[in-house]
Tab-separated table of C-alpha atoms and ligand atoms in Angstrom:
chain	number	residue	atom	x	y	z
A	1	MET	CA	73.261	57.964	172.659
A	2	LYS	CA	74.304	60.694	175.117
A	3	ALA	CA	77.537	58.589	176.246
A	4	ILE	CA	78.788	59.129	172.767
A	5	HIS	CA	77.898	62.708	172.080
A	6	LEU	CA	80.276	63.851	174.871
A	7	LEU	CA	82.721	61.029	173.757
A	8	SER	CA	82.962	62.510	169.966
A	9	ILE	CA	82.878	66.128	172.151
A	10	LEU	CA	86.096	65.511	173.777
A	11	LEU	CA	88.002	63.786	170.876
A	12	LEU	CA	87.087	66.554	168.481
A	13	PRO	CA	89.602	68.781	169.613
A	14	VAL	CA	92.176	65.533	169.014
A	15	CYS	CA	90.944	64.675	166.055
A	16	PHE	CA	91.255	68.363	164.626
A	17	LEU	CA	94.761	68.831	165.915
A	18	SER	CA	95.900	65.284	164.761
A	19	CYS	CA	94.280	65.796	161.182
A	20	SER	CA	95.239	69.137	160.796
A	21	HIS	CA	99.282	68.319	160.736
A	22	ARG	CA	98.235	65.086	158.009
A	23	ASN	CA	97.743	66.477	154.766
A	24	GLU	CA	97.763	63.702	152.839
A	25	GLN	CA	93.999	62.797	154.746
A	26	GLN	CA	92.536	65.271	153.070
A	27	THR	CA	92.126	65.238	149.402
A	28	LEU	CA	92.399	68.721	147.304
A	29	ALA	CA	89.254	70.485	145.720
A	30	VAL	CA	90.814	70.886	142.490
A	31	ASN	CA	87.630	72.451	140.696
A	32	LYS	CA	87.195	75.080	143.763
A	33	GLU	CA	90.784	75.789	143.808
A	34	LEU	CA	90.515	76.825	139.943
A	35	ASP	CA	87.275	78.787	139.960
A	36	TYR	CA	89.265	81.055	142.915
A	37	CYS	CA	91.935	81.284	140.257
A	38	ASN	CA	89.252	82.547	137.572
A	39	ASN	CA	87.757	84.800	140.125
A	40	GLN	CA	90.922	86.311	141.271
A	41	ILE	CA	92.053	86.584	137.092
A	42	HIS	CA	88.713	88.486	136.303
A	43	ARG	CA	89.298	91.061	139.371
A	44	THR	CA	92.970	91.597	137.918
A	45	LEU	CA	91.802	91.942	133.999
A	46	LYS	CA	89.107	94.569	135.808
A	47	GLU	CA	92.143	96.040	137.718
A	48	ILE	CA	94.792	96.212	134.307
A	49	GLU	CA	92.005	96.992	131.733
A	50	GLY	CA	93.473	99.406	128.816
A	51	LYS	CA	97.072	99.980	130.289
A	52	LYS	CA	98.863	96.964	128.050
A	53	MET	CA	101.166	95.864	131.157
A	54	MET	CA	101.810	93.250	133.175
A	55	PRO	CA	100.738	92.329	136.578
A	56	ARG	CA	103.755	91.106	138.552
A	57	ASN	CA	103.926	91.780	142.432
A	58	ILE	CA	101.399	93.136	145.335
A	59	SER	CA	103.540	93.726	148.644
A	60	ASP	CA	102.100	92.320	151.672
A	61	SER	CA	100.954	96.024	152.851
A	62	LEU	CA	98.958	96.683	149.372
A	63	THR	CA	95.831	95.635	147.985
A	64	HIS	CA	96.505	96.345	143.314
A	65	TRP	CA	99.336	95.154	141.454
A	66	ASN	CA	102.187	96.807	141.042
A	67	LEU	CA	102.408	96.372	136.728
A	68	ILE	CA	105.310	96.137	134.472
A	69	PRO	CA	106.247	97.481	131.538
A	70	ILE	CA	106.604	94.709	128.075
A	71	THR	CA	110.208	94.607	128.309
A	72	ILE	CA	112.785	92.434	126.988
A	73	ASP	CA	114.391	93.610	130.715
A	74	ASP	CA	111.840	91.626	132.936
A	75	TRP	CA	112.293	88.110	132.840
A	76	THR	CA	108.064	87.526	134.226
A	77	VAL	CA	106.677	89.453	131.512
A	78	GLY	CA	105.477	85.886	130.129
A	79	PHE	CA	103.546	84.819	133.518
A	80	TRP	CA	99.844	86.248	133.312
A	81	PRO	CA	99.946	85.346	129.639
A	82	GLY	CA	100.743	81.821	130.021
A	83	ILE	CA	98.293	81.956	133.330
A	84	LEU	CA	95.424	83.179	130.637
A	85	TRP	CA	96.183	80.554	128.951
A	86	TYR	CA	95.790	77.806	131.946
A	87	ASN	CA	92.268	79.319	132.908
A	88	TYR	CA	91.177	78.413	129.466
A	89	GLU	CA	92.341	75.414	128.911
A	90	ASN	CA	90.056	74.738	132.003
A	91	THR	CA	87.008	77.092	131.164
A	92	GLN	CA	86.492	76.777	127.492
A	93	ASN	CA	85.254	80.055	127.858
A	94	ALA	CA	86.141	81.573	123.850
A	95	SER	CA	86.090	84.393	125.899
A	96	ASP	CA	88.877	83.259	128.023
A	97	ALA	CA	91.118	82.570	125.282
A	98	GLU	CA	90.540	86.208	123.362
A	99	VAL	CA	91.968	87.584	126.215
A	100	ALA	CA	94.697	85.519	127.016
A	101	THR	CA	95.779	86.113	122.781
A	102	TYR	CA	95.100	89.088	123.713
A	103	TYR	CA	97.907	89.560	126.200
A	104	THR	CA	100.236	86.975	124.470
A	105	ASP	CA	100.868	89.276	121.405
A	106	LEU	CA	101.078	91.798	123.830
A	107	LEU	CA	104.858	90.522	123.795
A	108	GLU	CA	105.040	89.919	119.830
A	109	PRO	CA	108.063	93.313	119.699
A	110	LEU	CA	109.939	90.931	122.249
A	111	THR	CA	110.069	88.081	119.789
A	112	LYS	CA	111.767	90.216	116.942
A	113	LEU	CA	114.974	90.922	119.117
A	114	SER	CA	118.153	89.235	119.678
A	115	ALA	CA	118.836	87.363	123.012
A	116	ASN	CA	119.239	89.622	125.812
A	117	ASP	CA	119.856	86.062	128.433
A	118	HIS	CA	118.070	83.006	129.030
A	119	ASP	CA	115.186	84.692	130.620
A	120	LEU	CA	114.120	84.739	126.787
A	121	GLY	CA	112.467	80.686	127.281
A	122	PHE	CA	110.493	82.346	130.496
A	123	GLN	CA	108.837	85.489	128.240
A	124	LEU	CA	108.611	83.177	125.581
A	125	PHE	CA	107.229	79.588	126.722
A	126	CYS	CA	105.281	79.946	128.884
A	127	SER	CA	103.227	82.173	127.196
A	128	TYR	CA	103.296	81.838	123.233
A	129	GLY	CA	104.274	77.732	124.040
A	130	ASN	CA	100.961	77.426	125.855
A	131	ALA	CA	98.980	79.853	123.612
A	132	TYR	CA	99.922	77.391	120.517
A	133	ARG	CA	98.985	74.092	122.271
A	134	LEU	CA	95.813	75.287	122.565
A	135	THR	CA	95.520	77.118	119.569
A	136	GLY	CA	97.433	75.526	116.982
A	137	ASN	CA	97.758	79.240	115.607
A	138	GLU	CA	100.558	78.441	113.573
A	139	LYS	CA	102.368	82.395	114.126
A	140	TYR	CA	103.030	81.113	117.398
A	141	ARG	CA	104.648	78.367	116.293
A	142	GLN	CA	106.813	80.360	114.508
A	143	ILE	CA	107.111	82.970	117.294
A	144	ILE	CA	108.843	79.674	119.495
A	145	LEU	CA	111.039	78.439	116.657
A	146	ASN	CA	112.443	81.714	115.890
A	147	ALA	CA	112.832	82.313	119.697
A	148	ALA	CA	114.626	79.135	120.197
A	149	ASP	CA	117.282	79.773	117.920
A	150	THR	CA	117.675	83.175	119.710
A	151	LEU	CA	118.067	81.887	123.290
A	152	ALA	CA	120.654	79.168	121.361
A	153	THR	CA	123.027	82.318	119.955
A	154	LEU	CA	124.133	82.335	124.035
A	155	PHE	CA	125.917	78.608	123.800
A	156	ASN	CA	129.289	77.977	124.117
A	157	PRO	CA	130.668	75.220	123.600
A	158	LYS	CA	133.723	75.562	125.349
A	159	ALA	CA	131.775	75.368	128.701
A	160	GLY	CA	128.835	72.986	127.071
A	161	THR	CA	126.228	75.571	128.666
A	162	ILE	CA	123.816	78.623	128.016
A	163	LEU	CA	125.149	82.152	129.084
A	164	SER	CA	122.509	83.276	131.209
A	165	TRP	CA	123.759	87.017	131.977
A	166	PRO	CA	125.922	88.471	129.277
A	167	ARG	CA	125.511	91.363	131.309
A	168	ASN	CA	127.120	89.913	134.209
A	169	ILE	CA	130.372	87.987	132.545
A	170	ASN	CA	132.658	91.371	134.262
A	171	LEU	CA	131.230	90.652	137.750
A	172	TYR	CA	131.421	87.298	137.649
A	173	GLY	CA	134.877	87.370	135.757
A	174	GLY	CA	133.575	84.750	133.124
A	175	HIS	CA	130.759	82.638	131.599
A	176	ASN	CA	128.321	81.817	133.783
A	177	THR	CA	125.029	80.050	133.788
A	178	ILE	CA	122.434	79.962	136.859
A	179	ILE	CA	120.390	76.826	137.540
A	180	ASP	CA	116.784	79.004	136.648
A	181	ASN	CA	117.953	78.049	132.969
A	182	MET	CA	117.205	74.758	133.108
A	183	ILE	CA	113.777	75.809	132.956
A	184	ASN	CA	114.314	77.335	129.533
A	185	LEU	CA	115.886	74.015	128.117
A	186	GLU	CA	112.795	73.196	127.366
A	187	MET	CA	111.666	75.659	124.676
A	188	LEU	CA	115.178	74.038	123.067
A	189	TYR	CA	113.477	70.554	122.573
A	190	TRP	CA	110.453	71.634	121.806
A	191	ALA	CA	111.468	73.756	118.769
A	192	SER	CA	113.845	70.549	117.879
A	193	LYS	CA	110.987	67.719	117.730
A	194	ASN	CA	108.219	70.500	116.260
A	195	GLY	CA	110.135	71.332	113.261
A	196	GLY	CA	113.228	73.447	114.250
A	197	ASN	CA	116.881	72.739	114.388
A	198	LYS	CA	117.430	69.562	115.189
A	199	ASN	CA	120.597	70.702	116.733
A	200	LEU	CA	118.721	72.538	119.756
A	201	TYR	CA	117.831	68.884	121.119
A	202	ASP	CA	121.767	68.598	121.601
A	203	VAL	CA	122.352	72.545	122.946
A	204	ALA	CA	119.785	71.112	125.508
A	205	THR	CA	120.652	67.487	126.497
A	206	LYS	CA	124.532	69.000	126.688
A	207	HIS	CA	123.655	71.939	128.929
A	208	ALA	CA	121.706	69.498	131.255
A	209	GLU	CA	125.100	67.180	130.843
A	210	ILE	CA	127.267	69.894	132.368
A	211	THR	CA	124.340	71.630	134.844
A	212	MET	CA	124.606	68.065	136.467
A	213	LYS	CA	128.133	67.714	136.446
A	214	TYR	CA	129.520	70.928	137.870
A	215	HIS	CA	126.600	72.808	139.178
A	216	PHE	CA	125.478	70.487	142.019
A	217	ARG	CA	127.010	70.440	145.508
A	218	GLU	CA	127.320	66.257	146.852
A	219	ASP	CA	124.537	66.013	148.394
A	220	GLY	CA	122.499	67.292	145.482
A	221	GLY	CA	121.764	71.064	146.442
A	222	CYS	CA	122.889	73.781	143.797
A	223	TYR	CA	125.055	77.013	143.910
A	224	HIS	CA	122.664	79.305	142.188
A	225	VAL	CA	124.975	80.696	139.959
A	226	ALA	CA	128.100	78.157	138.028
A	227	ILE	CA	130.892	79.935	137.023
A	228	TYR	CA	133.207	78.776	133.875
A	229	ASP	CA	136.368	80.521	132.264
A	230	THR	CA	134.604	81.968	128.588
A	231	LEU	CA	138.305	80.831	126.739
A	232	ASP	CA	138.426	76.897	127.518
A	233	GLY	CA	134.936	76.598	129.523
A	234	HIS	CA	136.319	75.118	132.735
A	235	PHE	CA	134.269	74.744	135.643
A	236	ILE	CA	135.596	77.759	137.831
A	237	LYS	CA	132.970	78.140	141.293
A	238	GLY	CA	129.879	78.029	142.415
A	239	VAL	CA	127.920	81.516	143.944
A	240	THR	CA	125.038	82.636	145.156
A	241	HIS	CA	122.944	86.064	143.605
A	242	GLN	CA	119.779	84.967	145.465
A	243	GLY	CA	120.480	82.789	147.538
A	244	TYR	CA	121.533	83.479	151.858
A	245	GLY	CA	124.993	82.171	150.995
A	246	ASP	CA	127.638	80.312	147.821
A	247	SER	CA	126.842	76.978	149.228
A	248	THR	CA	123.307	77.098	151.227
A	249	LEU	CA	120.659	75.860	150.047
A	250	TRP	CA	118.363	79.029	148.337
A	251	ALA	CA	114.500	77.480	147.873
A	252	ARG	CA	113.959	78.644	144.466
A	253	GLY	CA	116.640	77.698	142.817
A	254	GLN	CA	116.511	73.645	144.207
A	255	ALA	CA	112.628	74.538	142.860
A	256	TRP	CA	114.136	75.191	139.385
A	257	ALA	CA	116.501	72.299	139.281
A	258	ILE	CA	113.524	69.619	140.430
A	259	TYR	CA	111.167	70.822	137.591
A	260	GLY	CA	114.366	71.378	135.361
A	261	TYR	CA	115.592	67.508	135.450
A	262	THR	CA	111.910	66.338	135.865
A	263	MET	CA	111.333	68.239	132.256
A	264	VAL	CA	114.900	66.838	130.658
A	265	TYR	CA	114.172	63.638	131.349
A	266	ARG	CA	110.644	63.678	130.009
A	267	GLU	CA	112.114	64.991	126.771
A	268	THR	CA	115.155	62.635	127.030
A	269	GLN	CA	114.092	59.110	128.372
A	270	ASP	CA	117.334	59.471	129.675
A	271	LYS	CA	116.887	57.690	133.361
A	272	ARG	CA	120.688	59.545	133.753
A	273	PHE	CA	117.788	62.755	134.614
A	274	LEU	CA	115.439	60.926	136.387
A	275	ARG	CA	117.904	59.222	138.928
A	276	PHE	CA	119.148	62.856	139.235
A	277	ALA	CA	115.835	64.204	139.423
A	278	GLU	CA	114.844	61.808	142.321
A	279	LYS	CA	118.362	63.062	143.976
A	280	VAL	CA	117.300	66.422	143.783
A	281	THR	CA	113.740	65.643	145.088
A	282	ASP	CA	115.026	64.108	147.686
A	283	LEU	CA	117.216	66.884	148.981
A	284	TYR	CA	114.413	69.243	148.732
A	285	LEU	CA	111.170	67.348	150.599
A	286	SER	CA	114.529	66.061	153.858
A	287	ARG	CA	115.033	69.599	154.325
A	288	LEU	CA	111.219	70.862	154.518
A	289	PRO	CA	110.147	71.855	158.017
A	290	GLU	CA	107.971	68.551	159.362
A	291	ASN	CA	104.673	68.981	158.775
A	292	GLU	CA	105.112	71.963	156.298
A	293	PHE	CA	105.496	71.904	152.925
A	294	VAL	CA	105.965	75.627	151.937
A	295	PRO	CA	109.619	76.459	152.629
A	296	TYR	CA	111.564	79.198	154.074
A	297	TRP	CA	113.546	81.788	151.315
A	298	ASP	CA	116.612	79.585	151.914
A	299	PHE	CA	116.452	76.413	153.723
A	300	ASP	CA	120.059	77.580	155.542
A	301	ALA	CA	118.734	81.206	156.506
A	302	PRO	CA	119.749	81.848	159.444
A	303	ASN	CA	117.136	82.943	161.169
A	304	ILE	CA	114.444	80.100	161.168
A	305	PRO	CA	111.507	80.324	161.993
A	306	ASN	CA	111.627	84.093	161.422
A	307	GLU	CA	112.439	83.917	158.410
A	308	PRO	CA	110.074	84.793	154.518
A	309	ARG	CA	108.502	81.840	153.202
A	310	ASP	CA	109.039	81.595	149.426
A	311	ALA	CA	105.114	80.268	147.954
A	312	SER	CA	106.894	80.138	144.559
A	313	ALA	CA	109.441	77.574	144.927
A	314	ALA	CA	106.622	75.492	147.165
A	315	ALA	CA	104.063	75.871	143.556
A	316	VAL	CA	107.548	75.102	141.121
A	317	THR	CA	108.128	72.013	142.808
A	318	ALA	CA	104.683	71.057	143.285
A	319	SER	CA	103.850	71.703	139.117
A	320	ALA	CA	107.187	68.978	139.104
A	321	LEU	CA	106.579	66.506	141.606
A	322	LEU	CA	103.448	66.161	139.675
A	323	GLU	CA	105.163	65.495	136.584
A	324	LEU	CA	107.711	63.175	138.032
A	325	SER	CA	105.381	61.286	139.581
A	326	GLN	CA	103.706	60.215	136.290
A	327	LEU	CA	106.990	59.632	134.656
A	328	GLU	CA	108.259	57.294	137.584
A	329	ASP	CA	109.203	54.024	136.782
A	330	ASN	CA	109.481	53.722	140.709
A	331	ARG	CA	105.841	52.807	141.643
A	332	GLU	CA	106.781	53.828	145.648
A	333	LYS	CA	108.585	56.920	144.644
A	334	ALA	CA	105.651	57.945	141.949
A	335	GLY	CA	103.173	57.891	145.324
A	336	GLU	CA	105.525	59.802	147.652
A	337	TYR	CA	105.811	62.247	144.904
A	338	LYS	CA	102.348	62.605	144.503
A	339	GLN	CA	101.482	62.919	147.987
A	340	ALA	CA	104.414	65.408	148.097
A	341	ALA	CA	102.688	67.539	145.112
A	342	THR	CA	99.173	67.047	146.514
A	343	ASN	CA	100.088	68.443	150.462
A	344	MET	CA	102.072	71.661	148.846
A	345	LEU	CA	98.654	72.506	146.909
A	346	LEU	CA	96.842	71.992	150.162
A	347	GLU	CA	98.789	74.051	152.182
A	348	LEU	CA	98.948	76.935	149.722
A	349	SER	CA	95.327	76.867	148.908
A	350	SER	CA	94.692	77.317	152.559
A	351	GLY	CA	94.109	80.566	154.054
A	352	LYS	CA	97.330	80.877	155.231
A	353	TYR	CA	98.502	80.949	151.524
A	354	GLN	CA	95.772	81.951	149.308
A	355	SER	CA	95.071	86.049	149.055
A	356	ARG	CA	91.074	85.341	148.738
A	357	GLU	CA	89.334	89.404	149.033
A	358	SER	CA	92.434	90.711	150.358
A	359	LYS	CA	93.866	91.020	146.791
A	360	PRO	CA	93.606	89.952	143.316
A	361	SER	CA	96.617	87.738	143.123
A	362	PHE	CA	95.980	84.281	143.796
A	363	LEU	CA	98.692	83.789	146.320
A	364	LEU	CA	100.665	85.373	149.393
A	365	HIS	CA	104.115	85.277	150.733
A	366	SER	CA	106.906	84.550	147.648
A	367	THR	CA	110.430	85.585	148.467
A	368	GLY	CA	111.704	87.373	145.365
A	369	HIS	CA	115.205	88.681	146.100
A	370	TRP	CA	115.820	88.314	149.586
A	371	PRO	CA	119.822	89.556	149.172
A	372	ASN	CA	119.085	93.374	147.068
A	373	LYS	CA	115.667	93.431	150.148
A	374	SER	CA	113.300	93.527	146.718
A	375	GLU	CA	110.012	91.364	145.902
A	376	VAL	CA	110.373	89.859	149.913
A	377	ASP	CA	106.818	88.417	151.231
A	378	VAL	CA	104.635	89.296	148.461
A	379	SER	CA	102.191	87.990	145.961
A	380	ILE	CA	104.148	87.728	142.894
A	381	ASN	CA	103.053	86.395	139.174
A	382	TYR	CA	105.137	83.320	138.995
A	383	ALA	CA	104.090	81.608	142.192
A	384	ASP	CA	100.809	82.520	140.505
A	385	TYR	CA	101.594	80.558	137.741
A	386	TYR	CA	103.340	77.518	138.375
A	387	TYR	CA	100.329	77.030	141.127
A	388	PHE	CA	97.610	77.727	138.561
A	389	GLU	CA	99.916	74.892	136.481
A	390	ALA	CA	99.872	72.433	139.078
A	391	LEU	CA	96.244	72.924	139.703
A	392	VAL	CA	95.823	71.957	136.148
A	393	ARG	CA	98.066	69.611	136.066
A	394	TYR	CA	96.656	67.672	139.194
A	395	LYS	CA	93.241	68.169	136.997
A	396	ASN	CA	94.974	66.731	134.286
A	397	TYR	CA	95.997	63.906	135.893
A	398	GLN	CA	93.356	61.807	138.000
B	401	LIG	N1	114.392	83.439	137.429
B	401	LIG	C1	114.731	84.201	139.050
B	401	LIG	C2	114.574	84.013	140.213
B	401	LIG	O1	113.903	82.740	140.027
B	401	LIG	O2	113.970	84.512	140.747
């Protein structure tokens, strides 16, 4: 008995070391993590009560949310209402629906404006899309149909893509499309299938095809921005905006590509998009540091390992890979992607990445815009949104 006891004491550190590097042997305590998010949400609600603003970020040195006014100029205003809807989906408490309704309705002035840029999808689909999915409220459906038509006014048939940033035509010397724009195609697909204009389906699919053709390098890595000639639509070049360099692998950009092509495959059932989702995913996974699942903000940043991480990229990717694993026609790949997503969620749910008592956000360590030196190593609303979405997906897929 004594000998066995001694042996286990001797082996314990070995097991601890190897197990801590092998997340595949751990299971995600998804209900515990969802409860944690619910608790953080109620801390935030207390903090922002009566302010009619949305939480955006918390710098590393601070403990309270930096709030943003509700304006079309902030691409992140829809994430907080979206988080509240996911929370309601999980708790099914009427009071959680009430508060989600309150923050969603604050966005209503934005629903009557013309298209500022492609972010309309982030702003109105993460909020109203989830609101309609969970309530079936007709008012929300009309708002989304209207927003989809508005977004489609930015489509340039010559280029075959949406103009992501009208304000930057002069800066880039032409029609510009950013990889983030892939996410906002979802609202167009949704509208085309829920009583809106049928041609929105073709607009979204054309955008996805052209982006697949020009926006990526041979290895499946994407540029942040693709520039096309405004008049004849030919592709001019790919550049960066938020990455380290024009041809480096900006982590969140690649995460948007993974999420975007997974969603486009779900909507079209066209296998070209599934194969492409695999290609962009396999590159991302192959570039992760060994046994680590949260990337540095750019896979090619020059000072790795002394570079900030981007938890938001991990959260977006985890959520996408959970869906991709469900859609896969290849069982081996399905298992690989599910495991990768689980590893990402385990790491994000660790003490290294959760804010816990220190702040009311869910997560720490995201990087918003490194070249601008803004929102570097912060808590940020969209990391929280996609983390929560991934947890809900993980639970629903069990
Ligand atoms: N859509 C802007 C970003 O990913 O930072």
